[in-house]
Short mmCIF file of C-alpha atoms in Angstrom, two decimals:
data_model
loop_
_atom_site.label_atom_id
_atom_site.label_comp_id
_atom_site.label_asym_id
_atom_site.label_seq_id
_atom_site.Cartn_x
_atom_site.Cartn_y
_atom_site.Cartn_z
CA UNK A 1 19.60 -34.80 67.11
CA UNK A 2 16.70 -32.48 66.13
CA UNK A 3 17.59 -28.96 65.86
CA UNK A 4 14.71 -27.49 67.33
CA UNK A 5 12.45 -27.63 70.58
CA UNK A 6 8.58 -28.14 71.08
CA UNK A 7 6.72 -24.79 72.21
CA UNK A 8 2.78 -26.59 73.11
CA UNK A 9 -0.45 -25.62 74.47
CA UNK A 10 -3.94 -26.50 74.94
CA UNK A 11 -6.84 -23.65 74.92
CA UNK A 12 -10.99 -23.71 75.04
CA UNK A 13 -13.68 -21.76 75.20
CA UNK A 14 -17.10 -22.80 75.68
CA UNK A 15 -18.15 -20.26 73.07
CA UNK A 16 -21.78 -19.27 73.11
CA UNK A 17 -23.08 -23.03 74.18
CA UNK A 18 -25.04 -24.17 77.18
CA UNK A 19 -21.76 -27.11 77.53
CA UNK A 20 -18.23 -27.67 76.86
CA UNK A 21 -18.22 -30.75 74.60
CA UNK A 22 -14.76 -30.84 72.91
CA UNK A 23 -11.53 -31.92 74.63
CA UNK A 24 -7.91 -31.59 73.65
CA UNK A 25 -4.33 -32.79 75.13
CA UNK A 26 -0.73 -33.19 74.83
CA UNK A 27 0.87 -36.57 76.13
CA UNK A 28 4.04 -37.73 76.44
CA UNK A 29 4.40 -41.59 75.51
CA UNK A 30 5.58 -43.45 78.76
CA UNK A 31 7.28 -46.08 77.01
CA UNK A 32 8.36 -43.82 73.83
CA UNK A 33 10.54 -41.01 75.05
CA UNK A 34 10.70 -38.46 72.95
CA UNK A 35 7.73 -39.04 71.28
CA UNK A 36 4.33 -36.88 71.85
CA UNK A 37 0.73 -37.02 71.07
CA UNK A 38 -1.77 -34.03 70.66
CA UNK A 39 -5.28 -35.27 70.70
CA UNK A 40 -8.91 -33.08 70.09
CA UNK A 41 -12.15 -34.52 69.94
CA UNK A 42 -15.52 -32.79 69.60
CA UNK A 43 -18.21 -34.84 71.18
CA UNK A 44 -21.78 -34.51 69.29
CA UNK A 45 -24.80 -33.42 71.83
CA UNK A 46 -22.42 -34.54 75.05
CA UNK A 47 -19.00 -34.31 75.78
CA UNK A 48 -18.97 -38.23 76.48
CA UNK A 49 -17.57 -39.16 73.12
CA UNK A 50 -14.67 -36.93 73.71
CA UNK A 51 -13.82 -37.37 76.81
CA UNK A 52 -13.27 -41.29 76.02
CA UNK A 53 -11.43 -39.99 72.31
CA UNK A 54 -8.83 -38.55 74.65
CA UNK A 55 -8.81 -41.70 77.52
CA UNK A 56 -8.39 -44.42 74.90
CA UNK A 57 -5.86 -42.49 73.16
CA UNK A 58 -3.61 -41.85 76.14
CA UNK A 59 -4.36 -45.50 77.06
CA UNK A 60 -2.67 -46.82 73.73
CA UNK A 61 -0.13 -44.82 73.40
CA UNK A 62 1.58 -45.23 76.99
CA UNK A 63 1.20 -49.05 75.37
CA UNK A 64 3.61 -48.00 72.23
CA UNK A 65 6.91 -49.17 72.09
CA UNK A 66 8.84 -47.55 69.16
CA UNK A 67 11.99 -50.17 69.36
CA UNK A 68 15.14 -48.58 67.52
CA UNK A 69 13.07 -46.62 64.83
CA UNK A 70 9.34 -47.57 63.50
CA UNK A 71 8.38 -46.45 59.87
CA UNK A 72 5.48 -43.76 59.45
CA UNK A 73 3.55 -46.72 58.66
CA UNK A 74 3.62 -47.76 62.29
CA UNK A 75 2.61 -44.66 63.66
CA UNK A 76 -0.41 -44.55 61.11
CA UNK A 77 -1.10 -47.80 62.33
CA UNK A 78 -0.82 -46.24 66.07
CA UNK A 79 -3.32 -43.66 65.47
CA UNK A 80 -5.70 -46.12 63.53
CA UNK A 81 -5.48 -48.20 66.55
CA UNK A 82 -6.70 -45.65 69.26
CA UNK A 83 -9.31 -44.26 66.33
CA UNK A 84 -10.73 -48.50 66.36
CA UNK A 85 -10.40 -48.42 69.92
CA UNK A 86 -12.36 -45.55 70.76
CA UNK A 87 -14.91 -46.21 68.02
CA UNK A 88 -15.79 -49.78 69.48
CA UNK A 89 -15.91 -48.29 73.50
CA UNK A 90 -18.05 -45.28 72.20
CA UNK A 91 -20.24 -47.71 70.38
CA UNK A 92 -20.70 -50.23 73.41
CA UNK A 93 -21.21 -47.39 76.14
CA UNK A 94 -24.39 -45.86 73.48
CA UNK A 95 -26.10 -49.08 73.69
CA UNK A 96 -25.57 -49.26 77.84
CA UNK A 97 -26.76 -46.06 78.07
CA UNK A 98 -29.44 -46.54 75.24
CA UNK A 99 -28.47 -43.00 73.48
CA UNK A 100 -26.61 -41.77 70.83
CA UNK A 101 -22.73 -41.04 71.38
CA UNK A 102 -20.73 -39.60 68.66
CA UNK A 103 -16.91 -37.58 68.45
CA UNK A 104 -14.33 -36.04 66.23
CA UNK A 105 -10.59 -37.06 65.94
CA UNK A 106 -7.73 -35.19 65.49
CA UNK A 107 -4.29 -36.70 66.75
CA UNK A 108 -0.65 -35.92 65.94
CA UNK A 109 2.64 -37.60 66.33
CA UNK A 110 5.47 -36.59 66.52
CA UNK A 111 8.85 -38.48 67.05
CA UNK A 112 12.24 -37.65 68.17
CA UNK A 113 13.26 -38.18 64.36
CA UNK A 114 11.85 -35.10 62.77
CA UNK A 115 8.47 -37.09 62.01
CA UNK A 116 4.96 -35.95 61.88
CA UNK A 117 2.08 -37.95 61.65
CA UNK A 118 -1.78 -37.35 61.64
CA UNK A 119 -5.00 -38.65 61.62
CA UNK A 120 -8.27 -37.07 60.87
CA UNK A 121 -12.41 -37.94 61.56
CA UNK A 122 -14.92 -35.50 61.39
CA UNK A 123 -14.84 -32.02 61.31
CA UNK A 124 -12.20 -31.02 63.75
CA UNK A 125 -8.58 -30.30 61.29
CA UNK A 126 -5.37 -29.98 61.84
CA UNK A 127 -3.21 -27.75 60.15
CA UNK A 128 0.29 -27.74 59.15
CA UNK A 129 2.53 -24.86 58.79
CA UNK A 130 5.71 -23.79 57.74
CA UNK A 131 7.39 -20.58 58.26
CA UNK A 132 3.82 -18.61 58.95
CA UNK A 133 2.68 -20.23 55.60
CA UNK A 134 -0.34 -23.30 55.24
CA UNK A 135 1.14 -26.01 53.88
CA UNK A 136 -1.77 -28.86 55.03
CA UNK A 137 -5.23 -28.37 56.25
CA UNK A 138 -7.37 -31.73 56.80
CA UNK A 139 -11.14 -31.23 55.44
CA UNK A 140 -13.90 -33.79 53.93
CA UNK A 141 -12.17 -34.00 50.44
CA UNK A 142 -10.71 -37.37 50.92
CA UNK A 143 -13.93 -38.74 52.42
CA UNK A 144 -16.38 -36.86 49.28
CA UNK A 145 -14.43 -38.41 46.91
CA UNK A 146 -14.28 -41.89 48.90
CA UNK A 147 -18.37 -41.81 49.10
CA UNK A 148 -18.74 -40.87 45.41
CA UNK A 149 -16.41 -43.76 44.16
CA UNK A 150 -17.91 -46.62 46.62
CA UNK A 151 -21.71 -44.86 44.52
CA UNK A 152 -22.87 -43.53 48.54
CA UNK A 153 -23.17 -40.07 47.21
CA UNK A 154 -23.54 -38.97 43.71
CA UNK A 155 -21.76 -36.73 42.09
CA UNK A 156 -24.49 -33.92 42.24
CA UNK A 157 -24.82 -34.61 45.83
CA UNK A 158 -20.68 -33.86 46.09
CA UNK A 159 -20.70 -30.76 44.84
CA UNK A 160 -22.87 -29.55 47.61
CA UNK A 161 -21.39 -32.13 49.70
CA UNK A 162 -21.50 -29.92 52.85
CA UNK A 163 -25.56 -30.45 52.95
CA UNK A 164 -25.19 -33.95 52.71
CA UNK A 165 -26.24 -36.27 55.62
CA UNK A 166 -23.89 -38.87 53.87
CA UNK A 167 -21.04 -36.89 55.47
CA UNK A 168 -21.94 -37.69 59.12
CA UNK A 169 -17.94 -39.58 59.58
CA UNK A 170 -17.65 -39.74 63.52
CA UNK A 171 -16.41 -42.25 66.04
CA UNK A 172 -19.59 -43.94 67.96
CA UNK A 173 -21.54 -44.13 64.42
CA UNK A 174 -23.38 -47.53 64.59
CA UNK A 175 -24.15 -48.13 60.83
CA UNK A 176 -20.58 -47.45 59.07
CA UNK A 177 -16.81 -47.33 60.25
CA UNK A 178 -15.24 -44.37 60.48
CA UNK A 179 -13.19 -43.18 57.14
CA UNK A 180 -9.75 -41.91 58.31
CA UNK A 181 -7.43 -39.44 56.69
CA UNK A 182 -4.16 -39.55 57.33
CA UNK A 183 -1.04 -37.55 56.50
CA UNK A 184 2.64 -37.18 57.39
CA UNK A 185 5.99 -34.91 56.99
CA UNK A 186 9.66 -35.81 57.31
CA UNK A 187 12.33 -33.32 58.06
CA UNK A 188 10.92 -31.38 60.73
CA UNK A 189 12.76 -28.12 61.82
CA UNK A 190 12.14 -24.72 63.77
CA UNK A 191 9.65 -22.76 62.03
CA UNK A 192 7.22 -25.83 61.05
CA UNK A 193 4.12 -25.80 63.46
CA UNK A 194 0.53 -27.48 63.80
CA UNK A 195 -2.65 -26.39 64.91
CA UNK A 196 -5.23 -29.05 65.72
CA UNK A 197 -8.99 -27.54 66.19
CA UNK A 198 -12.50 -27.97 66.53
CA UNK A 199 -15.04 -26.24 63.95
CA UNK A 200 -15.85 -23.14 66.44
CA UNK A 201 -12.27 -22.08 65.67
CA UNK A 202 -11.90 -22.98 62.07
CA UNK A 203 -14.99 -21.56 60.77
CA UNK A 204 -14.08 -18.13 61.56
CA UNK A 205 -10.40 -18.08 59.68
CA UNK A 206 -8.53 -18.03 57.17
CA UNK A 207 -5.64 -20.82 56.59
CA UNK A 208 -3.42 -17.60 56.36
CA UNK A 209 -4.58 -15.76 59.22
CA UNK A 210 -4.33 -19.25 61.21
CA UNK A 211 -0.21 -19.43 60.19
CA UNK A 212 0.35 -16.19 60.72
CA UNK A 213 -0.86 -16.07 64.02
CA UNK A 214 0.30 -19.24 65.61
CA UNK A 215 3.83 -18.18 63.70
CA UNK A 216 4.32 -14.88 65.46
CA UNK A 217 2.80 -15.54 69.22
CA UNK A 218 3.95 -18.55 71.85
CA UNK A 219 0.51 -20.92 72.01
CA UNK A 220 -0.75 -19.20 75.00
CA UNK A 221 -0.75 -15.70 72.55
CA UNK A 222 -2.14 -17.32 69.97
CA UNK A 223 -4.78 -19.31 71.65
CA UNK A 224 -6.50 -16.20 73.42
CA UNK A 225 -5.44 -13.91 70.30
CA UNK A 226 -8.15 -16.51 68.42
CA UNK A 227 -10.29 -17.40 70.99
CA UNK A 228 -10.98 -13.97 71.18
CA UNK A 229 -11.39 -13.10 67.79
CA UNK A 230 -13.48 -15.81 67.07
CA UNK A 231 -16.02 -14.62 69.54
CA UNK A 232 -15.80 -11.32 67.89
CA UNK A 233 -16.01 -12.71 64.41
CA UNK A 234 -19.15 -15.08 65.59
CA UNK A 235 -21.36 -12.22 67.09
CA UNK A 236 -23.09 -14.05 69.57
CA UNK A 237 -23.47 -16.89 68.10
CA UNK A 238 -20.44 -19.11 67.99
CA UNK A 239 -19.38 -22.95 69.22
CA UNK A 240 -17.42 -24.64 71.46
CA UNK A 241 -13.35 -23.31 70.43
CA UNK A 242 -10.46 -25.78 71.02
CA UNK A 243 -7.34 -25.95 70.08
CA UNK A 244 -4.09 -27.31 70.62
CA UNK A 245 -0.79 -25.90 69.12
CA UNK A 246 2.41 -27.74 68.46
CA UNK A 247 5.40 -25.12 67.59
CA UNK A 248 9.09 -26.43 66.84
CA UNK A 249 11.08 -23.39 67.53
CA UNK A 250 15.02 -22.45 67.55
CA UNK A 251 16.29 -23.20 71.17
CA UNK A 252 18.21 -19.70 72.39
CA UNK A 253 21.32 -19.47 73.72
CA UNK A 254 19.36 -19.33 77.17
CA UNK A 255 17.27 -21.77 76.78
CA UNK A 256 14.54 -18.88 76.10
CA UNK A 257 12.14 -18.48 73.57
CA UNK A 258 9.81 -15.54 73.49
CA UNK A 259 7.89 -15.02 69.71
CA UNK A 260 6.71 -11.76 68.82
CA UNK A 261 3.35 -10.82 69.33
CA UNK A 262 0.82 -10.80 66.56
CA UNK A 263 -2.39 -9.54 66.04
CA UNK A 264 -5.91 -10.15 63.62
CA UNK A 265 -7.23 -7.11 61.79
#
């Protein structure tokens, strides 16, 4: 039995853009109780990428079944399997349509075991916290030094890596696979949290201003506590802002929770 209880919300803003192209959602797997997936996918020039992101990934997991207890591997392998899926259906619907179609992705499991498990394309992140401290943050590391050891991007190239058109790692791109990140954690318990995100939330932060706020405020708080600040912080000139936040908080003896409020400076 897990000690703790899932506090989760979903929040946007369609910043200072002409559309809303990013998507995020919670699911609940409907033949793994106990189990739930938070999705977020930024869709490139349309929300179309995103919007199927987030309909292949419910599709595959209401398809999981977990049996008695599956490894971390397996739930790598589930998130690798809606990240193929959803790169093949992007891929076929650009050359129907005869355009371009291209998407972050962000997704997080979590099990009734204590078990966290992520997957990362793009420039969306997810964060992981623990006790109002960073302990993860996704980012193109992984993916600079994958390009510089296959020769793709040289070494002079890296260190400015975030000019580089190598770096364009999105669902829906025709001439290379998508390179996936993925991470886990074990021994989940109250105070541990995640924060999954697209770049017109991100940009604007700090990793400790992100774990402080989603550790003192409920998700609905600290969504609009960022949301706004971001639009503050971005003077007129800011993206699409999405988030989703995953808190595991102490149950009260009422079945309450209510987190302190918290604010930016």
């Amino acid at each position: 039995m897990t000690s703790y209880k899932i506090e989760a919300g979903t929040a946007q803003h369609i910043g200072n853009r002409p559309q809303q192209n990013d998507r995020a959602a919670l699911f609940t797997g409907a033949r793994a109780p106990g189990y739930m997936l938070a999705v977020l996918s930024d869709g490139v020039a349309s929300a179309a990428g995103a919007d199927q992101v987030l309909h292949t990934a419910r599709q595959v997991f209401d398809t999981f079944k977990p049996g008695e207890r599956p490894t971390i591997e397996r739930l790598e392998q589930l998130l690798h399997e809606m990240i193929s899926e959803a790169h093949t259906v992007i891929k076929m619907n650009a050359v129907a349509g005869q355009t371009e179609i291209h998407a972050s992705f962000v997704g997080l499991v979590i099990s009734p075991h204590g078990e966290a498990v992520w997957a990362h394309v793009g420039d969306s992140r997810l964060y992981r916290f623990e006790h109002g401290k960073c302990a993860v943050r996704t980012g193109d590391a992984a993916y600079v030094e994958h390009l510089v050891a296959s020769d793709r991007l040289p070494p002079d190239a890296a260190r400015n890596h975030r000019r580089s058109k190598l770096l364009l790692n999105l669902l829906g791109n025709s001439r290379k696979e998508p390179f996936v990140t993925t991470g886990s954690h074990t021994g989940l318990a109250a105070g541990d949290g995640f924060l999954l995100c697209s770049d017109g939330l991100w940009h604007f932060f700090t990793d400790a201003e992100l774990a402080a706020v989603t550790a003192r405020a409920t998700p609905r708080q600290a969504s609009e506590m960022l949301i706004n600040k971001a639009a503050e912080r971005s003077q007129g000139k800011g993206g699409n802002c999405t988030m989703a936040i995953v808190k595991l908080v102490k149950p009260a003896q009422d079945g309450s929770f209510a987190g302190p409020r918290s604010s930016l400076d």
